[in-house]
Amino acid sequence: VGLPFNELPGNWRTGWLNLYHFWQEGGFHNVHNIMIHKFQKFGPIYREKLGFYESVNIINPEDAATLFKSEGNYPERFMVPPWVAYRDFRNKPYGVLLKKGEAWRSDRLILNKEALSLQLLKCFVPLLNEVGEDFVKRVRVQIEKSGQGRWTADLTNELFRFALESVCNVLYGVRLGLLQDFIDPEAQKFIDAVTLMFHTTSPMLYIPPALLRRINSKIWQDHVQSWDVIFRHADKCIQNIYRELRLDQKSTKEYAGILSSLLMQDKLPIDCIKANVTEMMAGGVDTTSMTLQWAMFELARAPAVQEQLRAEIFAARQAAQGDELKMLKALRLLKAAIKETLRLHPVAVTLQRYTTQEIILQNYFIPAKSLVQVGIYAMGRDPKFFTKPELFNPARWLKMDSTYFRGLSFGFGPRQCLGRRIAELEMQLFLVHMLENFKIETKRGVDIGTKFDLILIPDKPIHITLRAL
Ligand code: HEM
Ligand code: 2DC
């Protein structure tokens, strides 16, 4: 059997009224909690219409599996309208983030070889390791300065700089010096622009870009300006490397970063390389830094887990005898801790796909070309899929009966996160160095909630104390 599409639960018949209610309830910053409530109200599948956009929402890992197994070779997700609108407005080329069909696939296969392949890890490790070590040095200086053997701070901006320094070292093979005392104001402008770009995206999600442009609202102007800063600064960085590469064909033996690699291969046109490197540079700031901030917060509240991780790292370091890659291979609990952090605090509130053919979800017929969203934030906090979901318990990932379609924080399949390997390695090495050097603490009883700012972020500053071990 199977029930018709029009019988799906949800208030999908009244799109504009919904958008109004949504806006009234402060929904733009609360998308994640509204979704949890809707799953409670309507069950594991509901249909929704907000403004112009209609979607089917699911929470069950089995349903996510059905969706992803039918996605085909050209998966498409929801194209964030203001991001597309900016590029069309300024005549900028798309990178993989916004491309479709064969154009997306051919670029993506080339980029996978330079950013996602497991063989790259040995190239990335030294680049990311040195940035992690420099962060530790910076913390030590701050601890010294305090004269109290510890340093307490909101680490948001420090982590933004760490993340940008990391992704740029991988992309360009160049250190920006963002972990020093005097930092390039251009780089800080870039960091602020990425945050503002995300922040100005969320209120424009459900309104068609053409309309926004026509009314020339403040939010649209801020959005355009932030992308302008992002593109201009990325362009400068790219030009520098490009010039260097032409001037002195210097030692081509040593790995010099993703950009050099792409330029030397000459498989993609330069404008396409630029577009993709810009996306990776922008995508590499808020994502890993916010996840690391959450990770430290959770570890601060779970001192026993912290000790277990320290023991694991100590043993792995001994056994690996200076081979970092070998050490990382042994860090099963640390990897689980990152997974666990992303379960409770995913960057993306949902994963989305347009169906390519009719599929059946929860016994309903879903026609081809429907937008289906997997509520990964809601899934991660549902006791049906994770026992005692409120508990930060990395070991669950090593003990669970089934992790089938539950660890989806980086997406799935050929359209999954392009920066996944970089992000994972960067976060693993950061936590290794921090745990080897400091005790991570936070004030007890401070409740930190989540805010939707296109990506999910803490709703108030997190104060972390780092104590020299
Ligand atoms: C796409 C998560 C870091 C670049 C995505 C998607 C998710 C995601 C969920 C959508 C995947 C899908 O639809 O299946 C994350 C998380 C990160 C992270 C949790 C870190 C904690 C990064 C970094 C970069 C990056 C560091 C750049 C180096 C991208 C790009 C796409 C993407 C370019 C679009 C890929 C495409 O459409 O082909 N990410 N991301 N991300 N991410 Fe990340
Ligand atoms: C936002 O309803 C909520 O990794 C929307 O590094 C659906 C949606 C679509 C695409 C998602 C987006 C959400 C959140 C941010 C994501 C994005 C795809 C890629 C992007 C998850 C869930 C991100 C942060 C990229 C950004 C790269 C960019 C700065 C060039």
XYZ file of C-alpha atoms and ligand atoms in Angstrom:
542
model
C 0.000 0.000 0.000
C 1.088 3.584 0.546
C -0.687 6.814 1.358
C -0.960 9.796 -0.994
C 1.334 12.809 -0.695
C -1.583 15.098 0.100
C -2.363 13.195 3.264
C 0.996 13.940 4.890
C 0.626 15.510 8.336
C 1.563 19.170 8.790
C 0.205 22.668 8.106
C 1.571 22.845 4.615
C -1.530 24.368 3.056
C -1.005 27.833 4.543
C 2.510 28.905 3.526
C 2.305 32.628 4.101
C 0.430 32.437 7.366
C 3.088 29.965 8.536
C 5.890 32.325 7.627
C 4.144 35.081 9.591
C 3.707 32.893 12.703
C 7.248 31.662 12.312
C 8.589 35.192 12.184
C 6.458 36.229 15.190
C 7.800 33.372 17.284
C 11.371 34.442 16.605
C 11.626 31.376 14.404
C 14.565 32.656 12.423
C 16.852 31.880 15.328
C 14.901 28.901 16.573
C 14.469 26.629 13.544
C 16.045 23.669 15.371
C 13.614 23.736 18.325
C 10.582 24.368 16.127
C 11.531 21.218 14.209
C 11.714 19.156 17.399
C 8.232 20.393 18.374
C 6.833 19.558 14.958
C 8.177 16.011 15.098
C 6.549 15.698 18.521
C 3.260 17.050 17.203
C 3.064 15.344 13.792
C 5.232 12.243 14.206
C 8.308 11.113 12.239
C 7.253 12.768 8.968
C 5.597 16.099 8.236
C 5.065 18.376 5.301
C 5.728 22.086 5.633
C 5.466 25.259 3.621
C 7.351 28.389 4.606
C 7.010 31.313 2.235
C 7.776 29.930 -1.205
C 9.504 26.751 -0.141
C 7.886 23.424 0.535
C 9.564 20.476 2.182
C 8.997 17.039 3.652
C 10.780 16.544 6.968
C 12.006 13.243 8.370
C 13.874 12.211 11.527
C 14.242 8.434 11.337
C 17.674 6.986 10.365
C 15.930 4.320 8.272
C 14.126 7.008 6.301
C 17.382 8.937 5.848
C 18.850 5.715 4.433
C 15.952 5.378 1.969
C 16.448 8.975 0.862
C 20.220 8.804 0.424
C 20.189 5.421 -1.254
C 17.993 6.823 -3.996
C 19.917 10.082 -4.477
C 21.777 8.993 -7.631
C 24.976 10.453 -9.096
C 23.934 14.099 -9.076
C 22.494 14.766 -5.630
C 21.056 18.219 -5.077
C 20.450 19.947 -1.770
C 18.522 23.117 -0.984
C 20.399 25.950 -2.713
C 20.570 28.785 -0.226
C 18.791 31.521 -2.273
C 20.768 34.611 -1.138
C 24.071 32.843 -1.902
C 22.939 32.149 -5.448
C 21.516 35.670 -5.736
C 24.818 37.272 -4.714
C 26.777 35.391 -7.361
C 24.250 36.215 -10.060
C 24.155 39.851 -8.943
C 27.955 40.244 -9.072
C 28.500 37.828 -11.936
C 30.678 35.504 -9.894
C 31.174 31.889 -10.948
C 29.708 29.105 -8.779
C 31.843 26.571 -6.953
C 30.638 23.061 -6.093
C 28.499 24.416 -3.279
C 25.994 25.848 -5.757
C 26.566 23.901 -8.969
C 24.294 21.169 -10.306
C 24.316 18.187 -12.620
C 27.333 17.210 -14.707
C 29.053 20.572 -14.116
C 28.949 19.892 -10.375
C 30.043 16.278 -10.690
C 33.086 16.812 -12.894
C 34.415 19.650 -10.689
C 33.663 17.724 -7.560
C 35.567 14.599 -8.695
C 38.672 16.703 -9.326
C 38.319 18.523 -5.994
C 37.800 15.271 -4.086
C 41.271 14.161 -5.150
C 42.741 17.365 -3.686
C 40.669 17.768 -0.526
C 38.834 14.589 0.473
C 41.025 11.646 -0.481
C 42.470 9.688 2.447
C 45.889 9.698 0.764
C 46.077 13.442 1.419
C 46.127 13.025 5.182
C 49.921 12.646 5.220
C 50.190 15.996 3.411
C 47.685 17.739 5.682
C 48.994 16.434 9.020
C 52.175 18.538 9.231
C 50.323 21.657 8.042
C 47.559 21.320 10.627
C 49.815 20.031 13.363
C 51.958 23.154 13.427
C 48.899 25.386 13.753
C 47.647 23.287 16.667
C 51.034 23.583 18.364
C 51.022 27.331 17.873
C 47.625 27.595 19.505
C 49.045 25.851 22.569
C 51.956 28.311 22.629
C 49.523 31.187 22.488
C 47.509 29.806 25.403
C 50.735 29.334 27.392
C 51.606 32.996 26.889
C 48.163 34.017 28.138
C 48.487 31.753 31.175
C 51.907 33.228 31.913
C 50.491 36.749 31.674
C 47.716 35.980 34.116
C 50.206 34.822 36.749
C 47.596 32.385 38.085
C 48.437 29.275 36.117
C 45.223 29.534 34.156
C 43.442 31.536 31.491
C 39.710 32.135 31.313
C 38.175 33.585 28.174
C 35.476 33.495 25.538
C 37.558 31.747 22.889
C 35.289 32.517 19.916
C 37.610 34.878 18.102
C 40.754 32.952 19.038
C 39.174 29.873 17.479
C 38.074 31.760 14.363
C 41.697 32.769 13.874
C 42.896 29.255 14.545
C 40.434 27.878 12.001
C 41.325 30.417 9.318
C 45.041 29.912 9.934
C 44.489 26.149 9.601
C 42.426 26.135 6.431
C 44.742 28.677 4.773
C 47.797 26.598 5.565
C 46.130 23.656 3.842
C 44.846 25.707 0.903
C 47.879 27.919 0.299
C 50.703 26.284 2.222
C 51.212 29.658 3.872
C 51.050 30.876 7.450
C 49.057 34.068 7.980
C 50.335 34.623 11.520
C 46.875 34.882 13.075
C 48.038 33.319 16.325
C 50.456 36.173 16.962
C 49.693 39.357 18.898
C 49.499 41.628 15.891
C 47.272 40.254 13.229
C 46.508 41.421 9.731
C 43.355 43.588 9.937
C 42.338 42.265 6.516
C 42.211 38.752 7.909
C 40.083 39.905 10.849
C 37.771 41.651 8.380
C 37.461 38.379 6.485
C 36.543 36.515 9.678
C 33.908 39.108 10.605
C 32.537 39.048 7.060
C 31.974 35.278 7.148
C 30.056 35.571 10.424
C 27.976 38.462 9.054
C 27.377 36.554 5.819
C 25.874 33.616 7.764
C 23.964 35.939 10.075
C 22.337 37.851 7.216
C 21.458 34.661 5.344
C 18.943 33.212 7.792
C 16.285 35.956 7.585
C 16.418 35.710 3.783
C 16.063 31.921 3.552
C 12.378 31.789 2.733
C 12.047 34.825 0.495
C 12.926 34.756 -3.213
C 16.187 36.619 -3.920
C 14.762 38.667 -6.790
C 12.325 40.265 -4.354
C 15.037 41.012 -1.828
C 17.172 42.655 -4.423
C 14.331 44.782 -5.711
C 13.458 46.194 -2.303
C 17.208 46.623 -1.576
C 16.721 45.965 2.132
C 19.438 46.584 4.736
C 19.833 42.872 5.230
C 20.482 42.318 1.520
C 23.007 45.157 1.435
C 24.893 43.771 4.437
C 24.837 40.367 2.812
C 26.305 41.677 -0.430
C 28.975 43.614 1.426
C 30.058 40.615 3.448
C 30.385 38.423 0.350
C 32.302 41.265 -1.319
C 34.841 41.242 1.520
C 35.054 37.440 1.391
C 35.670 37.339 -2.365
C 38.098 40.262 -2.364
C 40.266 38.850 0.413
C 40.241 35.303 -0.961
C 41.180 36.704 -4.349
C 44.186 38.471 -2.820
C 45.383 35.278 -1.167
C 44.929 33.323 -4.388
C 46.740 35.957 -6.492
C 49.736 35.836 -4.140
C 50.174 32.108 -4.598
C 49.514 32.317 -8.327
C 52.220 34.975 -8.735
C 54.719 33.024 -6.640
C 54.094 29.902 -8.649
C 54.803 31.707 -11.932
C 57.884 33.568 -10.668
C 59.902 30.744 -9.200
C 58.825 27.244 -10.116
C 60.115 26.426 -6.652
C 60.645 22.971 -5.236
C 57.750 21.104 -6.795
C 58.575 18.075 -4.703
C 57.238 19.331 -1.393
C 53.484 19.601 -0.867
C 52.518 23.269 -1.182
C 48.776 23.157 -0.538
C 45.516 22.551 -2.399
C 45.655 25.691 -4.532
C 49.146 25.012 -5.916
C 48.151 21.457 -6.565
C 45.054 22.515 -8.524
C 46.976 25.156 -10.477
C 49.760 22.785 -11.458
C 47.326 20.058 -12.501
C 45.587 22.478 -14.820
C 42.413 20.389 -14.964
C 40.044 23.177 -13.943
C 39.867 26.698 -15.405
C 41.372 29.347 -13.147
C 38.010 31.028 -12.419
C 36.604 27.714 -11.295
C 39.610 27.068 -9.044
C 39.161 30.531 -7.539
C 35.461 29.999 -6.873
C 36.091 26.699 -5.115
C 39.070 27.860 -3.089
C 37.024 30.882 -1.962
C 34.221 28.572 -0.829
C 36.632 26.387 1.098
C 38.304 29.377 2.725
C 34.932 30.786 3.839
C 33.600 27.352 4.786
C 36.622 26.708 6.959
C 36.128 29.408 9.595
C 32.908 29.168 11.615
C 32.321 25.452 11.120
C 35.343 23.901 12.817
C 35.803 26.737 15.332
C 32.245 26.489 16.681
C 32.491 22.701 16.852
C 35.746 22.964 18.799
C 34.174 25.459 21.151
C 31.297 23.055 21.815
C 33.764 20.190 22.200
C 35.732 22.049 24.869
C 32.511 23.015 26.625
C 31.293 19.413 26.728
C 34.721 18.133 27.817
C 34.872 20.750 30.555
C 31.623 19.352 31.949
C 32.844 15.751 31.631
C 36.217 15.597 33.423
C 36.165 11.793 33.453
C 35.901 11.703 29.661
C 38.723 14.213 29.498
C 40.940 11.887 31.537
C 40.072 8.894 29.344
C 40.977 10.888 26.251
C 44.263 12.011 27.808
C 45.150 8.404 28.576
C 44.277 7.337 25.046
C 46.393 10.128 23.559
C 49.315 9.391 25.876
C 49.344 5.716 24.933
C 48.950 6.433 21.227
C 51.728 9.026 21.264
C 54.095 6.524 22.931
C 53.265 3.724 20.545
C 53.505 5.862 17.402
C 57.052 7.119 18.073
C 56.719 10.434 16.312
C 54.491 9.241 13.483
C 51.489 11.561 13.857
C 49.360 9.770 11.300
C 49.924 6.485 13.090
C 49.017 8.130 16.386
C 45.758 9.515 14.990
C 44.767 6.073 13.727
C 44.748 4.827 17.313
C 42.565 7.620 18.704
C 39.180 5.907 18.544
C 37.638 7.630 21.547
C 38.823 11.054 20.419
C 37.142 10.566 17.046
C 34.022 9.406 18.863
C 34.187 12.555 21.019
C 34.081 14.712 17.891
C 31.162 12.680 16.526
C 29.404 13.039 19.861
C 29.969 16.797 19.875
C 28.442 17.029 16.404
C 25.491 14.842 17.443
C 24.487 17.374 20.097
C 25.763 20.406 18.219
C 25.617 19.820 14.482
C 26.664 22.698 12.226
C 23.762 22.035 9.850
C 20.281 21.767 11.347
C 19.170 19.516 8.466
C 20.467 17.663 5.440
C 18.357 18.071 2.329
C 17.912 16.307 -0.976
C 15.584 16.714 -3.931
C 14.136 13.318 -4.742
C 15.035 12.054 -8.210
C 12.244 9.487 -8.350
C 9.155 8.600 -6.367
C 10.089 7.092 -2.978
C 8.109 5.824 -0.004
C 8.829 7.308 3.428
C 6.806 6.245 6.485
C 4.322 4.669 4.067
C 3.662 7.915 2.173
C 4.344 8.358 -1.527
C 6.843 11.194 -2.013
C 6.896 12.369 -5.640
C 10.082 13.037 -7.593
C 11.534 16.567 -7.251
C 10.330 17.022 -3.676
C 12.633 18.667 -1.160
C 13.182 16.242 1.702
C 14.997 17.358 4.858
C 16.596 15.046 7.413
C 16.377 16.778 10.790
C 19.803 15.813 12.110
C 19.613 18.158 15.090
C 16.294 16.617 16.126
C 17.561 13.076 15.402
C 20.634 13.600 17.582
C 18.479 14.548 20.563
C 15.768 11.905 20.213
C 15.809 9.045 22.760
C 14.424 6.706 20.087
C 17.778 6.874 18.296
C 20.210 7.665 21.124
C 19.654 6.390 24.643
C 19.898 9.229 27.175
C 20.463 11.729 24.384
C 21.187 14.612 26.776
C 24.335 12.831 27.973
C 27.671 13.668 26.369
C 29.005 10.157 26.089
C 31.563 9.624 23.303
C 31.906 5.929 24.153
C 28.327 5.340 22.952
C 29.640 5.418 19.383
C 31.944 2.492 20.166
C 29.279 0.483 22.001
C 26.034 1.181 20.140
C 24.160 -1.772 18.565
C 23.778 0.192 15.398
C 25.118 3.496 14.175
C 23.260 2.987 10.879
C 22.600 6.434 9.311
C 23.051 8.139 12.669
C 26.433 9.834 12.190
C 25.464 12.254 9.445
C 27.076 15.514 10.614
C 29.094 15.930 7.425
C 26.270 14.801 5.179
C 26.303 11.696 3.067
C 27.463 10.303 -0.256
C 28.982 12.117 -3.227
C 27.569 15.476 -2.078
C 28.885 15.229 1.488
C 31.083 17.962 2.959
C 34.094 18.645 0.761
C 36.027 19.953 3.757
C 35.378 16.863 5.868
C 38.938 15.483 5.919
C 40.429 18.908 6.624
C 37.869 19.588 9.347
C 38.269 16.203 11.034
C 42.046 16.329 11.012
C 42.157 19.932 12.152
C 39.817 19.204 15.071
C 41.564 15.965 16.049
C 45.000 17.566 16.160
C 43.683 20.623 18.014
C 42.128 18.474 20.728
C 45.209 16.251 20.977
C 47.439 19.248 21.678
C 44.984 20.933 24.038
C 44.387 17.783 26.085
C 48.106 17.054 26.285
C 48.793 20.502 27.708
C 45.772 21.827 29.576
C 42.909 20.925 31.792
C 39.717 22.274 30.254
C 37.221 23.724 32.715
C 34.072 25.820 32.737
C 31.795 27.362 35.382
C 29.310 24.842 36.681
C 25.602 25.326 36.098
C 25.862 27.703 33.178
C 23.342 26.584 30.599
C 24.257 27.281 27.006
C 21.526 26.953 24.403
C 21.663 26.855 20.633
C 20.900 29.623 18.164
C 20.217 29.167 14.462
C 22.278 31.693 12.554
C 22.152 29.648 9.359
C 24.634 27.398 11.060
C 23.896 26.407 14.653
C 25.939 28.336 17.229
C 25.944 28.879 21.022
C 23.235 31.355 22.115
C 25.582 33.083 24.558
C 29.335 33.410 25.105
C 31.030 30.287 26.474
C 33.757 30.946 29.018
C 36.443 28.311 29.087
C 39.256 28.044 31.628
C 42.514 26.469 30.495
C 44.794 25.320 33.291
C 48.392 24.262 32.659
C 48.734 20.556 33.435
C 28.937 20.885 2.629
C 29.110 20.134 7.444
C 33.553 22.086 7.585
C 33.270 23.072 2.852
C 28.610 20.505 3.925
C 27.390 19.839 4.316
C 27.448 19.632 5.655
C 28.701 20.166 6.129
C 26.389 18.949 6.512
C 26.263 19.382 3.384
C 26.545 17.932 3.008
C 25.417 17.213 2.298
O 24.516 17.865 1.751
O 25.438 15.959 2.284
C 30.344 20.580 7.901
C 30.827 20.447 9.261
C 32.081 21.000 9.304
C 32.372 21.485 7.967
C 30.058 19.777 10.394
C 33.063 21.125 10.444
C 32.835 20.807 11.684
C 33.881 22.483 6.317
C 35.168 23.001 5.927
C 35.091 23.280 4.596
C 33.743 22.935 4.146
C 36.387 23.152 6.853
C 36.153 23.818 3.660
C 37.383 23.431 3.682
C 32.068 22.564 2.387
C 31.645 22.654 0.991
C 30.394 22.015 0.916
C 30.082 21.562 2.281
C 32.393 23.303 -0.158
C 29.526 21.824 -0.335
C 29.935 20.553 -1.087
C 29.109 20.281 -2.361
O 28.007 20.800 -2.496
O 29.584 19.521 -3.225
N 29.387 20.690 5.054
N 31.296 21.215 7.159
N 33.054 22.449 5.229
N 31.121 21.905 3.126
Fe 31.254 21.488 5.109
C 20.746 25.950 6.545
O 17.152 25.468 5.679
C 19.252 25.805 6.763
O 28.889 23.571 5.596
C 18.527 25.606 5.437
O 30.897 25.105 4.876
C 19.071 24.381 4.728
C 20.575 24.450 4.592
C 21.127 24.230 3.383
C 22.565 24.104 3.135
C 23.441 24.093 4.404
C 22.847 25.120 5.397
C 21.391 24.764 5.812
C 23.796 25.285 6.613
C 25.239 25.578 6.214
C 25.828 24.534 5.266
C 24.869 24.474 4.049
C 25.620 23.622 3.055
C 27.092 24.002 3.280
C 27.135 24.918 4.506
C 25.929 23.198 5.982
C 21.351 23.551 6.744
C 28.533 24.873 5.240
C 28.543 25.716 6.471
C 29.668 25.335 4.261
C 29.529 26.802 3.875
C 30.458 27.220 2.746
C 30.216 28.672 2.319
C 30.555 29.656 3.387
C 31.007 29.012 1.080
